[in-house]
JSON list of C-alpha atoms in Angstrom, two decimals:
[
{"chain": "A", "resi": 1, "resn": "MET", "atom": "CA", "xyz": [2.94, -6.24, 11.23]},
{"chain": "A", "resi": 2, "resn": "SER", "atom": "CA", "xyz": [1.27, -9.47, 10.28]},
{"chain": "A", "resi": 3, "resn": "LYS", "atom": "CA", "xyz": [2.75, -12.52, 8.63]},
{"chain": "A", "resi": 4, "resn": "ASN", "atom": "CA", "xyz": [1.05, -15.28, 6.75]},
{"chain": "A", "resi": 5, "resn": "ASN", "atom": "CA", "xyz": [2.82, -18.55, 6.00]},
{"chain": "A", "resi": 6, "resn": "GLN", "atom": "CA", "xyz": [0.37, -20.07, 3.50]},
{"chain": "A", "resi": 7, "resn": "SER", "atom": "CA", "xyz": [2.16, -18.58, 0.51]},
{"chain": "A", "resi": 8, "resn": "THR", "atom": "CA", "xyz": [1.74, -19.77, -3.04]},
{"chain": "A", "resi": 9, "resn": "TYR", "atom": "CA", "xyz": [3.89, -16.83, -4.19]},
{"chain": "A", "resi": 10, "resn": "SER", "atom": "CA", "xyz": [7.38, -18.12, -4.84]},
{"chain": "A", "resi": 11, "resn": "GLY", "atom": "CA", "xyz": [9.24, -14.83, -4.48]},
{"chain": "A", "resi": 12, "resn": "GLY", "atom": "CA", "xyz": [9.18, -14.80, -0.68]},
{"chain": "A", "resi": 13, "resn": "PRO", "atom": "CA", "xyz": [7.05, -12.57, 1.49]},
{"chain": "A", "resi": 14, "resn": "ILE", "atom": "CA", "xyz": [5.68, -9.36, 0.02]},
{"chain": "A", "resi": 15, "resn": "ASP", "atom": "CA", "xyz": [6.41, -6.22, 2.05]},
{"chain": "A", "resi": 16, "resn": "ILE", "atom": "CA", "xyz": [3.33, -3.99, 2.01]},
{"chain": "A", "resi": 17, "resn": "LEU", "atom": "CA", "xyz": [3.19, -0.48, 3.40]},
{"chain": "A", "resi": 18, "resn": "LEU", "atom": "CA", "xyz": [-0.35, 0.42, 4.42]},
{"chain": "A", "resi": 19, "resn": "VAL", "atom": "CA", "xyz": [-0.77, 4.19, 4.84]},
{"chain": "A", "resi": 20, "resn": "GLU", "atom": "CA", "xyz": [-4.02, 4.48, 6.75]},
{"chain": "A", "resi": 21, "resn": "ASP", "atom": "CA", "xyz": [-5.20, 6.46, 9.80]},
{"chain": "A", "resi": 22, "resn": "ASN", "atom": "CA", "xyz": [-8.49, 4.65, 10.45]},
{"chain": "A", "resi": 23, "resn": "PRO", "atom": "CA", "xyz": [-7.95, 1.86, 13.04]},
{"chain": "A", "resi": 24, "resn": "GLY", "atom": "CA", "xyz": [-10.96, -0.11, 11.76]},
{"chain": "A", "resi": 25, "resn": "ASP", "atom": "CA", "xyz": [-9.69, -0.09, 8.18]},
{"chain": "A", "resi": 26, "resn": "ILE", "atom": "CA", "xyz": [-6.20, -1.07, 9.37]},
{"chain": "A", "resi": 27, "resn": "ARG", "atom": "CA", "xyz": [-7.66, -4.03, 11.25]},
{"chain": "A", "resi": 28, "resn": "LEU", "atom": "CA", "xyz": [-9.82, -5.15, 8.32]},
{"chain": "A", "resi": 29, "resn": "THR", "atom": "CA", "xyz": [-6.93, -4.87, 5.86]},
{"chain": "A", "resi": 30, "resn": "GLU", "atom": "CA", "xyz": [-4.58, -6.83, 8.11]},
{"chain": "A", "resi": 31, "resn": "GLU", "atom": "CA", "xyz": [-7.27, -9.47, 8.66]},
{"chain": "A", "resi": 32, "resn": "ALA", "atom": "CA", "xyz": [-7.89, -9.86, 4.93]},
{"chain": "A", "resi": 33, "resn": "PHE", "atom": "CA", "xyz": [-4.18, -10.25, 4.16]},
{"chain": "A", "resi": 34, "resn": "LYS", "atom": "CA", "xyz": [-3.67, -12.60, 7.11]},
{"chain": "A", "resi": 35, "resn": "GLU", "atom": "CA", "xyz": [-6.30, -14.96, 5.72]},
{"chain": "A", "resi": 36, "resn": "GLY", "atom": "CA", "xyz": [-5.00, -14.65, 2.17]},
{"chain": "A", "resi": 37, "resn": "ARG", "atom": "CA", "xyz": [-2.77, -17.01, 0.24]},
{"chain": "A", "resi": 38, "resn": "ILE", "atom": "CA", "xyz": [0.29, -14.79, -0.19]},
{"chain": "A", "resi": 39, "resn": "GLU", "atom": "CA", "xyz": [2.89, -14.57, 2.53]},
{"chain": "A", "resi": 40, "resn": "ASN", "atom": "CA", "xyz": [3.21, -10.92, 3.48]},
{"chain": "A", "resi": 41, "resn": "ASN", "atom": "CA", "xyz": [4.56, -8.44, 5.95]},
{"chain": "A", "resi": 42, "resn": "ILE", "atom": "CA", "xyz": [2.29, -5.47, 6.53]},
{"chain": "A", "resi": 43, "resn": "TYR", "atom": "CA", "xyz": [3.77, -2.26, 7.89]},
{"chain": "A", "resi": 44, "resn": "VAL", "atom": "CA", "xyz": [1.46, 0.58, 8.87]},
{"chain": "A", "resi": 45, "resn": "THR", "atom": "CA", "xyz": [2.02, 4.31, 8.95]},
{"chain": "A", "resi": 46, "resn": "LYS", "atom": "CA", "xyz": [-0.82, 6.56, 10.02]},
{"chain": "A", "resi": 47, "resn": "ASP", "atom": "CA", "xyz": [-0.07, 9.79, 8.14]},
{"chain": "A", "resi": 48, "resn": "GLY", "atom": "CA", "xyz": [1.67, 11.07, 5.04]},
{"chain": "A", "resi": 49, "resn": "ILE", "atom": "CA", "xyz": [4.79, 12.31, 6.82]},
{"chain": "A", "resi": 50, "resn": "GLU", "atom": "CA", "xyz": [5.37, 8.90, 8.45]},
{"chain": "A", "resi": 51, "resn": "ALA", "atom": "CA", "xyz": [4.82, 7.18, 5.10]},
{"chain": "A", "resi": 52, "resn": "LEU", "atom": "CA", "xyz": [7.53, 9.25, 3.44]},
{"chain": "A", "resi": 53, "resn": "GLU", "atom": "CA", "xyz": [9.90, 8.69, 6.37]},
{"chain": "A", "resi": 54, "resn": "PHE", "atom": "CA", "xyz": [9.25, 4.95, 6.02]},
{"chain": "A", "resi": 55, "resn": "VAL", "atom": "CA", "xyz": [10.04, 4.72, 2.30]},
{"chain": "A", "resi": 56, "resn": "ARG", "atom": "CA", "xyz": [13.07, 6.99, 2.73]},
{"chain": "A", "resi": 57, "resn": "LYS", "atom": "CA", "xyz": [14.22, 4.93, 5.75]},
{"chain": "A", "resi": 58, "resn": "GLU", "atom": "CA", "xyz": [14.49, 8.00, 7.96]},
{"chain": "A", "resi": 59, "resn": "GLY", "atom": "CA", "xyz": [14.51, 8.17, 11.76]},
{"chain": "A", "resi": 60, "resn": "GLU", "atom": "CA", "xyz": [12.78, 5.21, 13.42]},
{"chain": "A", "resi": 61, "resn": "TYR", "atom": "CA", "xyz": [12.35, 3.59, 9.99]},
{"chain": "A", "resi": 62, "resn": "GLU", "atom": "CA", "xyz": [16.03, 3.28, 9.04]},
{"chain": "A", "resi": 63, "resn": "ASP", "atom": "CA", "xyz": [15.97, -0.54, 9.28]},
{"chain": "A", "resi": 64, "resn": "VAL", "atom": "CA", "xyz": [12.67, -1.28, 7.53]},
{"chain": "A", "resi": 65, "resn": "PRO", "atom": "CA", "xyz": [12.55, -3.03, 4.15]},
{"chain": "A", "resi": 66, "resn": "ARG", "atom": "CA", "xyz": [11.68, -1.15, 1.02]},
{"chain": "A", "resi": 67, "resn": "PRO", "atom": "CA", "xyz": [7.98, -1.89, 0.37]},
{"chain": "A", "resi": 68, "resn": "ASP", "atom": "CA", "xyz": [7.08, -3.99, -2.65]},
{"chain": "A", "resi": 69, "resn": "LEU", "atom": "CA", "xyz": [3.73, -2.22, -2.73]},
{"chain": "A", "resi": 70, "resn": "ILE", "atom": "CA", "xyz": [2.08, 0.77, -1.05]},
{"chain": "A", "resi": 71, "resn": "LEU", "atom": "CA", "xyz": [-1.63, 0.90, -0.18]},
{"chain": "A", "resi": 72, "resn": "LEU", "atom": "CA", "xyz": [-2.39, 4.59, 0.23]},
{"chain": "A", "resi": 73, "resn": "ASP", "atom": "CA", "xyz": [-5.45, 6.27, 1.69]},
{"chain": "A", "resi": 74, "resn": "LEU", "atom": "CA", "xyz": [-6.12, 9.78, 0.40]},
{"chain": "A", "resi": 75, "resn": "ASN", "atom": "CA", "xyz": [-7.57, 11.31, 3.57]},
{"chain": "A", "resi": 76, "resn": "LEU", "atom": "CA", "xyz": [-4.57, 11.45, 5.87]},
{"chain": "A", "resi": 77, "resn": "PRO", "atom": "CA", "xyz": [-3.39, 13.85, 8.56]},
{"chain": "A", "resi": 78, "resn": "ARG", "atom": "CA", "xyz": [-0.27, 16.04, 8.20]},
{"chain": "A", "resi": 79, "resn": "LYS", "atom": "CA", "xyz": [0.26, 15.25, 4.48]},
{"chain": "A", "resi": 80, "resn": "ASN", "atom": "CA", "xyz": [-2.62, 13.89, 2.44]},
{"chain": "A", "resi": 81, "resn": "GLY", "atom": "CA", "xyz": [-2.45, 10.94, 0.08]},
{"chain": "A", "resi": 82, "resn": "ASP", "atom": "CA", "xyz": [-2.34, 13.10, -3.06]},
{"chain": "A", "resi": 83, "resn": "GLU", "atom": "CA", "xyz": [0.73, 14.89, -1.74]},
{"chain": "A", "resi": 84, "resn": "VAL", "atom": "CA", "xyz": [2.40, 11.61, -0.76]},
{"chain": "A", "resi": 85, "resn": "LEU", "atom": "CA", "xyz": [1.67, 10.09, -4.16]},
{"chain": "A", "resi": 86, "resn": "GLU", "atom": "CA", "xyz": [3.10, 13.13, -5.93]},
{"chain": "A", "resi": 87, "resn": "VAL", "atom": "CA", "xyz": [6.31, 13.01, -3.85]},
{"chain": "A", "resi": 88, "resn": "LEU", "atom": "CA", "xyz": [6.72, 9.25, -4.40]},
{"chain": "A", "resi": 89, "resn": "LYS", "atom": "CA", "xyz": [6.25, 9.43, -8.17]},
{"chain": "A", "resi": 90, "resn": "ASP", "atom": "CA", "xyz": [8.56, 12.47, -8.52]},
{"chain": "A", "resi": 91, "resn": "ASP", "atom": "CA", "xyz": [11.43, 10.67, -6.74]},
{"chain": "A", "resi": 92, "resn": "ASP", "atom": "CA", "xyz": [13.62, 8.59, -9.07]},
{"chain": "A", "resi": 93, "resn": "ASN", "atom": "CA", "xyz": [14.47, 6.19, -6.21]},
{"chain": "A", "resi": 94, "resn": "LEU", "atom": "CA", "xyz": [10.84, 5.60, -5.20]},
{"chain": "A", "resi": 95, "resn": "LYS", "atom": "CA", "xyz": [8.70, 6.01, -8.31]},
{"chain": "A", "resi": 96, "resn": "CYS", "atom": "CA", "xyz": [8.91, 2.35, -9.34]},
{"chain": "A", "resi": 97, "resn": "ILE", "atom": "CA", "xyz": [7.19, 1.20, -6.12]},
{"chain": "A", "resi": 98, "resn": "PRO", "atom": "CA", "xyz": [3.60, 0.40, -7.13]},
{"chain": "A", "resi": 99, "resn": "VAL", "atom": "CA", "xyz": [1.10, 2.58, -5.30]},
{"chain": "A", "resi": 100, "resn": "VAL", "atom": "CA", "xyz": [-2.54, 1.56, -5.03]},
{"chain": "A", "resi": 101, "resn": "VAL", "atom": "CA", "xyz": [-4.91, 4.20, -3.74]},
{"chain": "A", "resi": 102, "resn": "LEU", "atom": "CA", "xyz": [-7.31, 2.54, -1.28]},
{"chain": "A", "resi": 103, "resn": "THR", "atom": "CA", "xyz": [-9.82, 5.12, -0.15]},
{"chain": "A", "resi": 104, "resn": "SER", "atom": "CA", "xyz": [-13.46, 5.73, 0.65]},
{"chain": "A", "resi": 105, "resn": "SER", "atom": "CA", "xyz": [-13.69, 8.51, -1.94]},
{"chain": "A", "resi": 106, "resn": "LYS", "atom": "CA", "xyz": [-15.69, 7.79, -5.07]},
{"chain": "A", "resi": 107, "resn": "ALA", "atom": "CA", "xyz": [-15.25, 11.37, -6.32]},
{"chain": "A", "resi": 108, "resn": "GLU", "atom": "CA", "xyz": [-14.28, 11.50, -9.97]},
{"chain": "A", "resi": 109, "resn": "GLU", "atom": "CA", "xyz": [-11.92, 14.39, -9.18]},
{"chain": "A", "resi": 110, "resn": "ASP", "atom": "CA", "xyz": [-9.97, 12.19, -6.71]},
{"chain": "A", "resi": 111, "resn": "ILE", "atom": "CA", "xyz": [-9.77, 9.32, -9.20]},
{"chain": "A", "resi": 112, "resn": "VAL", "atom": "CA", "xyz": [-8.49, 11.59, -11.99]},
{"chain": "A", "resi": 113, "resn": "LYS", "atom": "CA", "xyz": [-6.00, 13.32, -9.70]},
{"chain": "A", "resi": 114, "resn": "SER", "atom": "CA", "xyz": [-4.65, 9.98, -8.43]},
{"chain": "A", "resi": 115, "resn": "TYR", "atom": "CA", "xyz": [-4.04, 8.68, -11.93]},
{"chain": "A", "resi": 116, "resn": "ARG", "atom": "CA", "xyz": [-2.50, 12.02, -12.98]},
{"chain": "A", "resi": 117, "resn": "HIS", "atom": "CA", "xyz": [-0.04, 11.50, -10.13]},
{"chain": "A", "resi": 118, "resn": "HIS", "atom": "CA", "xyz": [0.67, 8.03, -11.56]},
{"chain": "A", "resi": 119, "resn": "ALA", "atom": "CA", "xyz": [-1.19, 5.80, -9.10]},
{"chain": "A", "resi": 120, "resn": "ASN", "atom": "CA", "xyz": [-1.01, 2.21, -10.31]},
{"chain": "A", "resi": 121, "resn": "ALA", "atom": "CA", "xyz": [-4.63, 1.52, -9.33]},
{"chain": "A", "resi": 122, "resn": "TYR", "atom": "CA", "xyz": [-7.53, 3.14, -7.49]},
{"chain": "A", "resi": 123, "resn": "LEU", "atom": "CA", "xyz": [-9.77, 1.05, -5.23]},
{"chain": "A", "resi": 124, "resn": "THR", "atom": "CA", "xyz": [-12.79, 2.35, -3.36]},
{"chain": "A", "resi": 125, "resn": "LYS", "atom": "CA", "xyz": [-13.27, 0.87, 0.11]},
{"chain": "A", "resi": 126, "resn": "PRO", "atom": "CA", "xyz": [-16.68, -0.69, 0.57]},
{"chain": "A", "resi": 127, "resn": "ILE", "atom": "CA", "xyz": [-18.51, 0.36, 3.73]},
{"chain": "A", "resi": 128, "resn": "ASP", "atom": "CA", "xyz": [-19.59, -3.20, 4.58]},
{"chain": "A", "resi": 129, "resn": "PRO", "atom": "CA", "xyz": [-16.75, -5.01, 6.46]},
{"chain": "A", "resi": 130, "resn": "ASP", "atom": "CA", "xyz": [-17.30, -8.31, 4.62]},
{"chain": "A", "resi": 131, "resn": "GLU", "atom": "CA", "xyz": [-17.22, -6.55, 1.24]},
{"chain": "A", "resi": 132, "resn": "PHE", "atom": "CA", "xyz": [-14.10, -4.66, 2.36]},
{"chain": "A", "resi": 133, "resn": "ILE", "atom": "CA", "xyz": [-12.33, -7.94, 3.16]},
{"chain": "A", "resi": 134, "resn": "GLU", "atom": "CA", "xyz": [-13.46, -9.45, -0.15]},
{"chain": "A", "resi": 135, "resn": "THR", "atom": "CA", "xyz": [-12.10, -6.40, -2.02]},
{"chain": "A", "resi": 136, "resn": "ILE", "atom": "CA", "xyz": [-8.71, -6.83, -0.34]},
{"chain": "A", "resi": 137, "resn": "ARG", "atom": "CA", "xyz": [-8.66, -10.57, -1.12]},
{"chain": "A", "resi": 138, "resn": "SER", "atom": "CA", "xyz": [-9.53, -9.92, -4.78]},
{"chain": "A", "resi": 139, "resn": "PHE", "atom": "CA", "xyz": [-6.85, -7.25, -4.89]},
{"chain": "A", "resi": 140, "resn": "GLU", "atom": "CA", "xyz": [-4.33, -9.66, -3.36]},
{"chain": "A", "resi": 141, "resn": "GLU", "atom": "CA", "xyz": [-5.19, -12.41, -5.82]},
{"chain": "A", "resi": 142, "resn": "PHE", "atom": "CA", "xyz": [-4.78, -10.12, -8.80]},
{"chain": "A", "resi": 143, "resn": "TRP", "atom": "CA", "xyz": [-1.82, -8.07, -7.64]},
{"chain": "A", "resi": 144, "resn": "PHE", "atom": "CA", "xyz": [0.33, -10.94, -6.41]},
{"chain": "A", "resi": 145, "resn": "SER", "atom": "CA", "xyz": [-0.77, -13.81, -8.65]},
{"chain": "A", "resi": 146, "resn": "VAL", "atom": "CA", "xyz": [-1.25, -12.05, -11.99]},
{"chain": "A", "resi": 147, "resn": "VAL", "atom": "CA", "xyz": [0.79, -8.83, -11.90]},
{"chain": "A", "resi": 148, "resn": "ARG", "atom": "CA", "xyz": [4.60, -8.98, -11.91]},
{"chain": "A", "resi": 149, "resn": "LEU", "atom": "CA", "xyz": [6.15, -6.52, -9.48]},
{"chain": "A", "resi": 150, "resn": "PRO", "atom": "CA", "xyz": [9.35, -4.74, -10.49]},
{"chain": "A", "resi": 151, "resn": "PRO", "atom": "CA", "xyz": [12.60, -6.19, -9.13]},
{"chain": "A", "resi": 152, "resn": "VAL", "atom": "CA", "xyz": [14.38, -4.07, -6.57]},
{"chain": "A", "resi": 153, "resn": "ASP", "atom": "CA", "xyz": [18.13, -3.58, -6.47]},
{"chain": "A", "resi": 154, "resn": "GLU", "atom": "CA", "xyz": [19.59, -4.94, -3.25]},
{"chain": "A", "resi": 155, "resn": "ASP", "atom": "CA", "xyz": [21.08, -1.52, -2.41]},
{"chain": "A", "resi": 156, "resn": "GLN", "atom": "CA", "xyz": [17.54, -0.07, -2.38]},
{"chain": "A", "resi": 157, "resn": "ARG", "atom": "CA", "xyz": [16.28, -2.59, 0.21]}
]
């Protein structure tokens, strides 16, 4: 988990669940958010099963906060991102959590399927590390400075 205290966002830190199995992409994402302007807490799960346990607060995740936003890779072990997205958006308690697909796939089929499963956005990861960091920073600027996230009932936290 990384924290950044240079926030211009007045709602307190944003809790982000990053569902990613690639250590390099995890590091780059954490680095980009660490250097950003929004105070955030990044939690990482490395497969689809862990991601669902996290949002449902099961097992080792019973004391974690409900994420304000989920960054979801599609190519995951045990349960892929499409399956996770479908489960999240079919669950009345979880479907209002914004889910942004962050993946290396540029396949039109993956984009269409993600939006059919109600992804809130689809971002393709650039291969170049500097471009990857810039994509995350642009995403952060838009998502946390322009977009209004839904409020969460305290009993869901």
